Coordinates of C-alpha atoms in Angstrom, one line a residue:
Chain A
M275 CA 154.3 84.2 93.6
M276 CA 156.6 87.1 94.1
E277 CA 158.1 89.5 91.6
Q278 CA 161.8 90.1 91.6
D279 CA 162.9 93.6 92.5
Q280 CA 165.3 94.3 89.9
S281 CA 163.7 95.7 86.8
P282 CA 164.9 95.1 83.3
E283 CA 164.2 98.7 82.7
K284 CA 167.1 99.7 84.9
S285 CA 169.4 96.7 84.3
G286 CA 169.6 96.9 80.6
H287 CA 170.5 93.2 80.5
P288 CA 169.2 90.3 78.5
P289 CA 166.8 88.1 80.3
A290 CA 168.9 85.0 81.1
Q291 CA 168.0 85.5 84.7
S292 CA 164.3 86.2 84.1
I293 CA 162.5 83.2 85.7
L294 CA 161.2 85.5 88.4
H295 CA 160.0 88.1 86.0
E296 CA 158.4 85.7 83.6
V297 CA 156.0 84.2 86.0
R298 CA 154.4 87.7 86.2
T299 CA 151.0 88.1 84.7
A300 CA 148.3 90.8 84.8
E301 CA 146.4 88.4 87.1
N302 CA 149.1 88.0 89.7
S303 CA 150.7 91.4 89.4
A304 CA 147.9 93.8 88.5
A305 CA 144.8 92.3 90.1
Y306 CA 144.0 95.7 91.6
L307 CA 143.5 97.1 88.0
L308 CA 141.5 94.3 86.5
P309 CA 138.0 95.3 87.7
T310 CA 138.5 98.8 86.3
L311 CA 140.0 97.4 83.1
R312 CA 137.1 95.0 82.6
S313 CA 134.6 97.8 83.1
M314 CA 136.5 100.1 80.6
V315 CA 136.6 97.3 78.0
N316 CA 132.9 96.8 78.4
S317 CA 132.3 100.4 77.3
N318 CA 135.2 100.5 74.7
S319 CA 136.5 97.2 73.4
H320 CA 139.2 99.1 71.4
L321 CA 141.0 100.2 74.5
K322 CA 144.7 101.2 74.2
L323 CA 146.9 100.2 77.0
L324 CA 150.6 101.3 77.7
D325 CA 152.8 99.1 79.9
V326 CA 155.8 101.1 81.0
G327 CA 158.9 99.1 82.0
A328 CA 157.4 96.0 80.3
G329 CA 160.6 93.9 80.6
S330 CA 160.1 90.5 79.1
G331 CA 156.5 91.3 78.4
T332 CA 154.6 88.6 80.3
I333 CA 152.3 91.1 82.0
S334 CA 151.8 93.1 78.8
V335 CA 150.9 89.9 76.9
S336 CA 148.3 89.0 79.5
F337 CA 146.8 92.5 79.3
A338 CA 146.6 92.1 75.6
K339 CA 144.6 88.8 76.0
L340 CA 142.1 90.7 78.2
I341 CA 141.5 93.3 75.5
P342 CA 141.4 91.2 72.3
D343 CA 139.9 94.1 70.2
G344 CA 142.2 96.7 71.7
H345 CA 146.0 97.2 71.6
V346 CA 148.8 97.0 74.1
T347 CA 152.1 98.9 73.8
G348 CA 155.0 97.8 76.0
V349 CA 158.0 100.2 76.4
D350 CA 161.3 99.5 78.2
L351 CA 164.4 101.5 78.7
S352 CA 166.4 98.6 77.6
S353 CA 166.3 97.7 73.9
N354 CA 168.1 94.4 74.7
I355 CA 164.9 93.0 76.3
L356 CA 162.6 93.8 73.4
P357 CA 163.4 90.6 71.3
R358 CA 162.5 88.5 74.4
A359 CA 159.2 90.4 74.9
R360 CA 158.3 90.0 71.2
A361 CA 159.1 86.2 71.5
V362 CA 156.9 85.9 74.6
A363 CA 154.0 87.5 72.7
E364 CA 154.6 85.3 69.6
K365 CA 154.7 82.2 71.7
A366 CA 151.4 83.2 73.3
G367 CA 149.9 83.8 69.9
V368 CA 149.1 87.4 70.9
K369 CA 149.1 89.8 67.9
N370 CA 147.5 93.0 69.3
I371 CA 150.7 94.1 70.9
D372 CA 154.0 95.9 70.1
F373 CA 157.1 96.6 72.1
Q374 CA 159.5 99.6 71.7
Q375 CA 162.3 101.3 73.5
G376 CA 161.4 104.3 75.7
S377 CA 162.0 106.0 79.0
V378 CA 159.3 106.6 81.5
F379 CA 160.6 110.2 81.7
K380 CA 160.1 110.9 78.0
L381 CA 157.5 108.5 76.6
P382 CA 157.6 108.4 72.8
F383 CA 153.9 109.2 72.5
D384 CA 151.6 112.2 72.0
D385 CA 149.5 113.6 74.8
E386 CA 146.4 111.6 75.6
T387 CA 147.2 108.5 73.5
F388 CA 146.2 105.7 75.9
D389 CA 143.2 104.7 77.9
I390 CA 145.2 102.9 80.5
T391 CA 148.9 103.5 81.4
V392 CA 150.4 101.1 83.8
C393 CA 153.7 100.3 85.4
H394 CA 154.9 97.6 87.8
Q395 CA 158.1 97.7 89.8
V396 CA 159.4 100.7 87.9
L397 CA 159.1 103.6 90.3
V398 CA 160.9 101.7 93.0
H399 CA 164.1 102.1 91.0
I400 CA 164.1 105.9 90.3
G401 CA 164.8 109.0 92.3
N402 CA 161.9 111.2 91.0
P403 CA 159.0 108.9 90.6
W404 CA 156.5 111.8 90.6
D405 CA 158.0 113.0 87.3
A406 CA 157.5 109.5 85.9
L407 CA 153.9 109.5 87.0
R408 CA 153.4 113.0 85.5
E409 CA 154.7 111.7 82.2
M410 CA 152.4 108.6 82.4
L411 CA 149.5 111.0 83.0
R412 CA 150.5 113.1 80.0
V413 CA 150.1 110.2 77.6
T414 CA 146.8 109.1 79.2
K415 CA 143.4 110.3 77.8
Q416 CA 141.1 112.4 79.9
G417 CA 138.8 109.9 81.6
G418 CA 141.6 107.3 81.4
V419 CA 143.5 105.6 84.2
V420 CA 147.2 105.6 85.4
A421 CA 148.0 102.5 87.5
A422 CA 151.1 101.6 89.4
R423 CA 152.1 98.7 91.7
E424 CA 155.4 98.9 93.6
G425 CA 156.9 96.7 96.2
D426 CA 157.7 97.9 99.7
Y427 CA 160.9 95.9 100.2
E428 CA 161.3 96.9 103.8
T429 CA 158.2 94.8 104.5
E430 CA 159.8 91.7 103.1
C431 CA 159.6 88.9 105.7
V432 CA 161.5 85.7 105.3
W433 CA 161.3 82.7 107.5
P434 CA 163.4 81.0 108.9
E435 CA 165.7 83.9 109.9
L436 CA 169.1 83.0 108.3
P437 CA 172.0 85.4 108.5
E438 CA 172.8 85.1 104.8
L439 CA 169.2 86.1 103.9
R440 CA 169.5 89.2 106.0
K441 CA 172.6 90.0 104.1
F442 CA 170.7 89.5 100.9
H443 CA 168.0 91.9 102.1
K444 CA 170.6 94.6 102.7
L445 CA 172.2 93.9 99.3
M446 CA 168.8 94.3 97.5
A447 CA 168.0 97.5 99.5
G448 CA 171.4 98.8 98.6
L449 CA 170.9 98.1 94.9
M450 CA 167.6 100.1 95.0
S451 CA 169.3 103.0 96.7
A452 CA 172.2 102.8 94.2
S453 CA 169.9 103.4 91.3
G454 CA 168.3 106.4 93.1
G455 CA 165.3 104.4 94.2
T456 CA 164.0 103.3 97.6
S457 CA 163.3 100.1 99.5
M458 CA 160.1 101.8 100.8
A459 CA 158.3 102.5 97.6
G460 CA 154.9 100.9 98.3
R461 CA 154.1 103.1 101.2
Q462 CA 155.0 106.3 99.3
L463 CA 153.1 105.7 96.1
L464 CA 150.2 107.8 97.3
S465 CA 152.5 110.7 98.2
W466 CA 154.2 110.5 94.8
A467 CA 150.9 110.6 93.0
L468 CA 149.9 113.7 94.9
R469 CA 153.3 115.3 94.1
S470 CA 152.7 114.5 90.4
G471 CA 149.8 117.0 90.6
V472 CA 146.6 115.0 91.0
E473 CA 144.1 115.3 93.8
R474 CA 143.5 112.8 96.5
S475 CA 140.0 112.2 95.3
Q476 CA 141.4 111.0 91.9
I477 CA 143.5 108.3 93.7
T478 CA 142.5 104.9 94.9
L479 CA 145.2 103.3 97.1
S480 CA 145.4 99.6 97.9
F481 CA 147.9 97.1 99.2
S482 CA 148.5 93.5 98.3
T483 CA 151.0 90.8 99.0
S484 CA 153.3 88.5 97.0
S485 CA 154.7 85.4 98.6
Y486 CA 156.5 82.1 98.1
S487 CA 155.8 79.1 100.4
A488 CA 154.6 76.0 98.5
P489 CA 157.5 73.8 97.5
S490 CA 157.2 74.7 93.8
E491 CA 157.1 78.4 94.6
R492 CA 160.2 78.1 96.9
N493 CA 162.1 76.4 94.1
I494 CA 161.2 79.1 91.5
C495 CA 162.2 81.7 94.0
A496 CA 165.5 80.1 94.9
Q497 CA 166.4 79.2 91.4
G498 CA 165.6 82.7 90.1
L499 CA 167.6 84.4 92.9
C500 CA 170.5 81.9 92.5
D501 CA 170.7 82.5 88.8
Q502 CA 170.9 86.3 89.4
L503 CA 173.4 85.9 92.2
R504 CA 175.7 83.6 90.1
G505 CA 175.5 85.1 86.7
G506 CA 172.8 87.8 86.3
S507 CA 172.7 91.6 86.3
L508 CA 172.1 91.5 90.1
R509 CA 175.5 90.0 90.6
E510 CA 177.1 92.4 88.2
R511 CA 175.6 95.4 89.9
A512 CA 176.2 94.1 93.5
L513 CA 179.9 93.7 92.6
K514 CA 180.0 97.1 90.8
F515 CA 178.6 98.9 93.8
N516 CA 180.7 97.0 96.4
L517 CA 177.6 95.5 98.0
G518 CA 179.1 92.1 98.3
T519 CA 182.1 90.0 97.3
E520 CA 181.9 87.0 95.0
N521 CA 182.2 84.7 98.0
E522 CA 179.4 86.4 99.8
L523 CA 177.1 86.2 96.8
E524 CA 177.8 82.5 96.5
E525 CA 177.1 82.0 100.3
I526 CA 173.8 83.8 99.8
A527 CA 172.9 81.7 96.8
K528 CA 173.7 78.5 98.7
T529 CA 171.5 79.7 101.6
W530 CA 168.5 80.3 99.2
E531 CA 169.0 76.7 98.0
E532 CA 168.9 75.5 101.7
W533 CA 165.9 77.7 102.4
A534 CA 163.9 76.2 99.5
K535 CA 164.3 72.7 101.0
R536 CA 162.8 73.7 104.3
D537 CA 159.1 72.9 105.0
D538 CA 158.8 75.9 107.3
A539 CA 160.2 78.4 104.8
S540 CA 158.2 81.3 103.4
L541 CA 158.9 84.7 101.9
A542 CA 156.3 87.5 101.7
M543 CA 156.2 91.2 100.9
L544 CA 153.7 94.0 100.8
H545 CA 153.0 96.0 97.6
G546 CA 151.4 99.4 97.3
E547 CA 149.0 100.0 94.4
I548 CA 147.4 103.2 93.0
L549 CA 144.7 103.8 90.4
V550 CA 144.7 107.4 89.3
Q551 CA 141.6 108.6 87.4
K552 CA 142.6 111.3 84.9
Chain B
M349 CA 140.6 98.4 107.5
M350 CA 143.2 97.2 110.0
E351 CA 142.8 95.3 113.2
Q352 CA 144.4 96.6 116.3
D353 CA 147.1 94.4 117.8
Q354 CA 146.0 94.3 121.3
S355 CA 143.8 91.4 122.0
P356 CA 141.0 91.5 124.6
E357 CA 142.0 87.9 125.4
K358 CA 145.2 89.2 126.9
S359 CA 144.1 92.5 128.2
G360 CA 141.2 91.5 130.3
H361 CA 139.7 94.9 130.0
P362 CA 136.2 96.1 129.1
P363 CA 135.8 97.3 125.6
A364 CA 135.7 101.1 126.0
Q365 CA 138.6 101.2 123.5
S366 CA 137.2 98.7 121.0
I367 CA 136.4 100.8 117.9
L368 CA 139.3 99.1 116.1
H369 CA 138.2 95.7 117.2
E370 CA 134.6 96.1 116.4
V371 CA 135.0 96.9 112.7
R372 CA 136.3 93.4 112.4
T373 CA 134.2 90.9 110.5
A374 CA 134.7 87.4 109.0
E375 CA 134.8 89.2 105.6
N376 CA 137.6 91.6 106.4
S377 CA 139.5 89.4 108.9
A378 CA 139.0 85.8 107.7
A379 CA 138.6 86.1 104.0
Y380 CA 141.1 83.3 103.6
L381 CA 138.8 80.9 105.4
L382 CA 135.5 81.8 103.6
P383 CA 135.8 79.6 100.5
T384 CA 136.5 76.5 102.7
L385 CA 133.8 77.5 105.1
R386 CA 131.2 77.9 102.3
S387 CA 132.2 74.5 100.8
M388 CA 131.9 72.8 104.2
V389 CA 128.5 74.5 104.9
N390 CA 127.3 73.1 101.5
S391 CA 127.9 69.5 102.6
N392 CA 126.9 70.1 106.3
S393 CA 124.7 73.1 107.1
H394 CA 124.8 72.2 110.8
L395 CA 128.4 73.2 111.1
K396 CA 129.9 73.9 114.5
L397 CA 132.5 76.7 114.6
L398 CA 134.7 77.7 117.5
D399 CA 136.1 81.3 117.6
V400 CA 139.1 81.4 120.0
G401 CA 139.9 84.8 121.5
A402 CA 136.6 86.1 120.3
G403 CA 136.8 89.5 122.1
S404 CA 133.8 91.7 121.4
G405 CA 132.5 89.0 119.1
T406 CA 132.0 90.9 115.8
I407 CA 133.9 88.3 113.8
S408 CA 132.1 85.4 115.6
V409 CA 128.7 87.1 114.8
S410 CA 129.5 87.4 111.1
F411 CA 130.6 83.7 111.1
A412 CA 127.2 82.8 112.7
K413 CA 125.4 84.7 109.9
L414 CA 127.3 82.5 107.3
I415 CA 126.1 79.3 108.9
P416 CA 122.5 80.0 109.9
D417 CA 121.7 76.4 110.5
G418 CA 124.9 75.8 112.4
H419 CA 126.3 77.2 115.6
V420 CA 129.2 79.4 116.7
T421 CA 130.9 79.3 120.1
G422 CA 133.1 82.2 121.0
V423 CA 135.6 81.9 123.9
D424 CA 137.7 84.6 125.4
L425 CA 140.2 84.5 128.3
S426 CA 138.5 87.6 129.7
S427 CA 135.1 87.1 131.2
N428 CA 134.8 91.0 131.2
I429 CA 134.4 91.1 127.5
L430 CA 131.6 88.4 127.3
P431 CA 128.6 90.8 128.0
R432 CA 129.8 93.0 125.2
A433 CA 130.1 90.1 122.8
R434 CA 126.6 88.9 123.8
A435 CA 125.2 92.5 123.2
V436 CA 126.9 92.6 119.7
A437 CA 125.1 89.3 118.8
E438 CA 121.8 90.4 120.2
K439 CA 122.0 93.7 118.3
A440 CA 122.7 91.8 115.1
G441 CA 119.7 89.5 115.8
V442 CA 122.0 86.5 115.7
K443 CA 120.8 83.6 117.9
N444 CA 122.9 80.6 116.8
I445 CA 125.8 81.7 119.0
D446 CA 127.1 81.6 122.6
F447 CA 130.1 83.1 124.3
Q448 CA 132.0 81.7 127.3
Q449 CA 135.2 82.1 129.2
G450 CA 138.1 79.9 128.3
S451 CA 141.8 79.7 127.6
V452 CA 143.3 78.7 124.3
F453 CA 145.6 76.4 126.2
K454 CA 142.7 74.5 127.9
L455 CA 139.6 74.9 125.8
P456 CA 136.5 73.8 127.8
F457 CA 135.4 71.3 125.2
D458 CA 135.7 67.6 124.4
D459 CA 138.0 66.2 121.7
E460 CA 136.6 66.6 118.2
T461 CA 133.7 68.9 119.0
F462 CA 134.0 71.5 116.2
D463 CA 134.1 71.4 112.4
I464 CA 136.1 74.7 112.3
T465 CA 138.3 76.2 115.0
V466 CA 139.5 79.6 114.2
C467 CA 141.5 82.4 115.9
H468 CA 142.6 85.9 114.9
Q469 CA 145.3 88.0 116.5
V470 CA 145.7 85.6 119.4
L471 CA 148.9 83.6 118.8
V472 CA 150.8 86.9 118.3
H473 CA 150.4 87.5 122.1
I474 CA 151.6 84.2 123.5
G475 CA 154.9 82.5 124.0
N476 CA 154.1 79.0 123.0
P477 CA 151.6 79.3 120.1
W478 CA 152.2 75.7 119.0
D479 CA 150.6 74.5 122.2
A480 CA 147.6 76.7 121.4
L481 CA 147.4 75.3 117.9
R482 CA 147.6 71.7 119.3
E483 CA 144.7 72.5 121.7
M484 CA 142.7 73.9 118.8
L485 CA 143.4 70.8 116.8
R486 CA 142.3 68.6 119.8
V487 CA 138.8 70.1 119.8
T488 CA 138.5 69.9 116.0
K489 CA 136.8 66.9 114.3
Q490 CA 138.7 64.6 112.0
G491 CA 138.2 66.2 108.5
G492 CA 137.7 69.6 110.1
V493 CA 139.8 72.7 109.8
V494 CA 141.9 74.8 112.2
A495 CA 142.4 78.4 110.9
A496 CA 144.6 81.2 112.2
R497 CA 145.4 84.7 111.0
E498 CA 148.1 86.7 112.8
G499 CA 149.6 90.1 112.0
D500 CA 153.3 90.5 111.3
Y501 CA 153.8 93.8 113.1
E502 CA 157.4 94.3 111.8
T503 CA 155.9 94.7 108.3
E504 CA 153.8 97.7 109.4
C505 CA 154.5 100.6 107.1
V506 CA 153.2 104.0 108.0
W507 CA 153.5 107.1 105.8
P508 CA 154.5 109.9 106.3
E509 CA 157.4 109.0 108.5
L510 CA 156.8 110.8 111.8
P511 CA 159.2 110.3 114.7
E512 CA 156.3 109.8 117.2
L513 CA 154.8 107.1 115.0
R514 CA 158.1 105.2 115.1
K515 CA 158.0 105.5 118.9
F516 CA 154.4 104.0 118.7
H517 CA 155.7 101.1 116.7
K518 CA 158.4 100.3 119.3
L519 CA 155.8 100.7 122.0
M520 CA 153.5 98.2 120.4
A521 CA 156.3 95.7 119.6
G522 CA 157.4 96.1 123.3
L523 CA 153.8 95.2 124.4
M524 CA 153.8 92.1 122.3
S525 CA 157.1 91.0 123.8
A526 CA 156.0 91.9 127.3
S527 CA 153.2 89.3 127.0
G528 CA 155.6 86.7 125.7
G529 CA 154.4 87.2 122.1
T530 CA 156.2 88.4 119.0
S531 CA 156.0 91.3 116.6
M532 CA 156.9 88.8 113.8
A533 CA 154.0 86.4 114.2
G534 CA 152.7 86.3 110.6
R535 CA 155.9 84.9 109.1
Q536 CA 156.1 82.2 111.8
L537 CA 152.6 80.8 111.6
L538 CA 153.7 78.0 109.3
S539 CA 156.6 76.9 111.6
W540 CA 154.3 77.0 114.6
A541 CA 151.7 74.7 112.9
L542 CA 154.5 72.3 112.0
R543 CA 155.7 72.3 115.6
S544 CA 152.2 71.6 116.8
G545 CA 152.5 68.2 115.1
V546 CA 150.8 68.5 111.7
E547 CA 152.4 67.8 108.3
R548 CA 153.3 70.5 105.7
S549 CA 150.8 68.8 103.3
Q550 CA 148.0 69.5 105.8
I551 CA 148.8 73.3 105.8
T552 CA 147.8 76.0 103.4
L553 CA 149.7 79.2 104.0
S554 CA 148.7 82.6 102.6
F555 CA 149.3 86.3 103.3
S556 CA 147.0 89.3 103.2
T557 CA 147.1 92.9 104.1
S558 CA 145.2 95.3 106.2
S559 CA 145.4 99.1 105.7
Y560 CA 144.0 102.5 106.4
S561 CA 144.2 105.2 103.8
A562 CA 140.8 106.7 102.9
P563 CA 139.8 109.7 105.1
S564 CA 137.2 107.7 107.0
E565 CA 139.6 104.8 107.6
R566 CA 142.3 107.2 108.8
N567 CA 139.8 108.7 111.3
I568 CA 138.7 105.3 112.6
C569 CA 142.4 104.3 113.0
A570 CA 143.4 107.5 114.8
Q571 CA 140.4 107.6 117.0
G572 CA 140.8 104.0 118.0
L573 CA 144.5 104.4 118.8
C574 CA 144.0 107.7 120.6
D575 CA 141.3 106.2 122.8
Q576 CA 143.7 103.4 123.7
L577 CA 146.6 105.8 124.3
R578 CA 144.5 108.1 126.4
G579 CA 142.4 105.8 128.5
G580 CA 142.5 102.2 127.3
S581 CA 144.3 99.1 128.3
L582 CA 147.1 99.9 125.9
R583 CA 147.9 103.0 128.0
E584 CA 147.7 101.0 131.2
R585 CA 150.1 98.3 130.0
A586 CA 152.5 100.7 128.4
L587 CA 152.8 102.6 131.7
K588 CA 153.1 99.3 133.6
F589 CA 155.9 98.0 131.5
N590 CA 157.7 101.4 131.3
L591 CA 157.3 101.5 127.6
G592 CA 156.3 105.2 127.6
T593 CA 155.5 108.1 129.9
E594 CA 152.1 109.8 130.1
N595 CA 153.5 112.7 128.2
E596 CA 155.0 110.5 125.5
L597 CA 151.7 108.7 125.1
E598 CA 149.9 112.0 124.7
E599 CA 152.4 113.2 122.0
I600 CA 151.9 109.9 120.1
A601 CA 148.1 110.4 120.3
K602 CA 148.4 114.0 119.0
T603 CA 150.6 112.7 116.1
W604 CA 148.0 110.1 115.1
E605 CA 145.4 112.9 115.0
E606 CA 147.7 115.0 112.7
W607 CA 148.4 111.9 110.6
A608 CA 144.7 111.3 110.0
K609 CA 144.4 114.8 108.6
R610 CA 147.0 114.3 105.9
D611 CA 146.0 113.3 102.4
D612 CA 149.3 111.4 101.8
A613 CA 148.8 109.3 105.0
S614 CA 148.5 105.5 105.0
L615 CA 149.2 102.6 107.2
A616 CA 149.5 99.0 106.0
M617 CA 150.5 95.7 107.4
L618 CA 151.0 92.1 106.3
H619 CA 149.2 89.2 108.0
G620 CA 150.0 85.5 107.8
E621 CA 147.1 83.0 107.5
I622 CA 147.0 79.2 107.8
L623 CA 144.4 76.6 107.1
V624 CA 145.2 73.2 108.7
Q625 CA 143.2 70.2 107.5
K626 CA 142.8 67.8 110.3

């Protein structure tokens, strides 16, 4: 399972195109944090967790299930996405959660409010991620943890090699740059954390992968990308930044559909992960 | 922990430069196979496992520990490496193991001899990996498993971005091509398995990472690479194939030493993994 690279936090669009976001859970997108989270829950079941750039809230909701006596707050820059996140929580029967609008650069919380502050595919989209990390550290309690997982899009490897999929890669990397972000976020997470003011000894760095290869995974991947290429915010931004024409986007979408039908097809990518002990 | 990309099977050289090979174990280099192996050991403790391209044998030895009532055979194209592999086994007190010379294209065993046939960083070095997989399938019993893990060197991401380390990347990719191999093996494993004649439904594909970032890991990485750049088979082959001058190799080695001293340094790479059910 792979997470799409376009964050609702940046897009500000409703989640019509969210199939690739909504398969995200704490288990598949924050596994690096779970041992620490479980250990912290053991000593304090009333843990407060902040999920920054929560989007449609599927990761936030799965965090909330892991701390039933605690509370999860999800923030997103886009207020448009909040009703969807609240609906996801309600459908899951999760009540120890709330969602609100907020920017990672100016989180609407007092200093030292949360035990765990986490983000996923947020820093990849912004030009000064160390400031975002500093702000996440500010709202985190002493003894708490700041956690971030970001894709390294330049490590994306797709097979078979189809020219249209190379074009798609360039398009996505172009969108990341257009928002001030980088297609090489995963490898830089450690340097960003250091620049935010913490010591190397406070940081645990790890890497993990996301991938699509089984038939059902390929279908989810292709459907999610085609939806975005044909009608989502990805399309809108690609056209706005002159990263592709309508025809080119349609050709790419058709190629993803062909790709999904091939038994030898796979897509994989590397992600960087940091745990910062405050 | 990351495995070096130059296989003893291809190099035919004694293991003076083997620090990066000898940190390899079944646990860090074949984790994808272990649940299957444990389940097979449960139903047959006398399992026979073949490790193809065993090199200095550290992975083979850790497999042997996992099947104490079974037997492991390690083969390597290079007979020079066999004494080192036997010494590794002896030092570990492991007796249910033997090492012998052999090529992955003509394994010196009858059809259906082994329950598990495994290789690691072998197919990356050869031009017709599907033939190697077909030969591995031949010596594997019906109901047995063929397993392979291969790096995808084009996904290597190193931080900070230092020009000499980019040169190193090109040099390594050049060495892989020079032997008929590919720097994009991980993403092609599935297609190679299909070409070897098995069905998609027999194959489980996964991806994992290897990385160096903690100070001790960075030191092992830099020391291993510097040893190879200054006196190992990597140096010999790089000079032979005109992939670098002596001065350039020394500059690259010095840069790895600088890299290891930096708190913001990391190196990560993606690996493809297949389990084929025969």
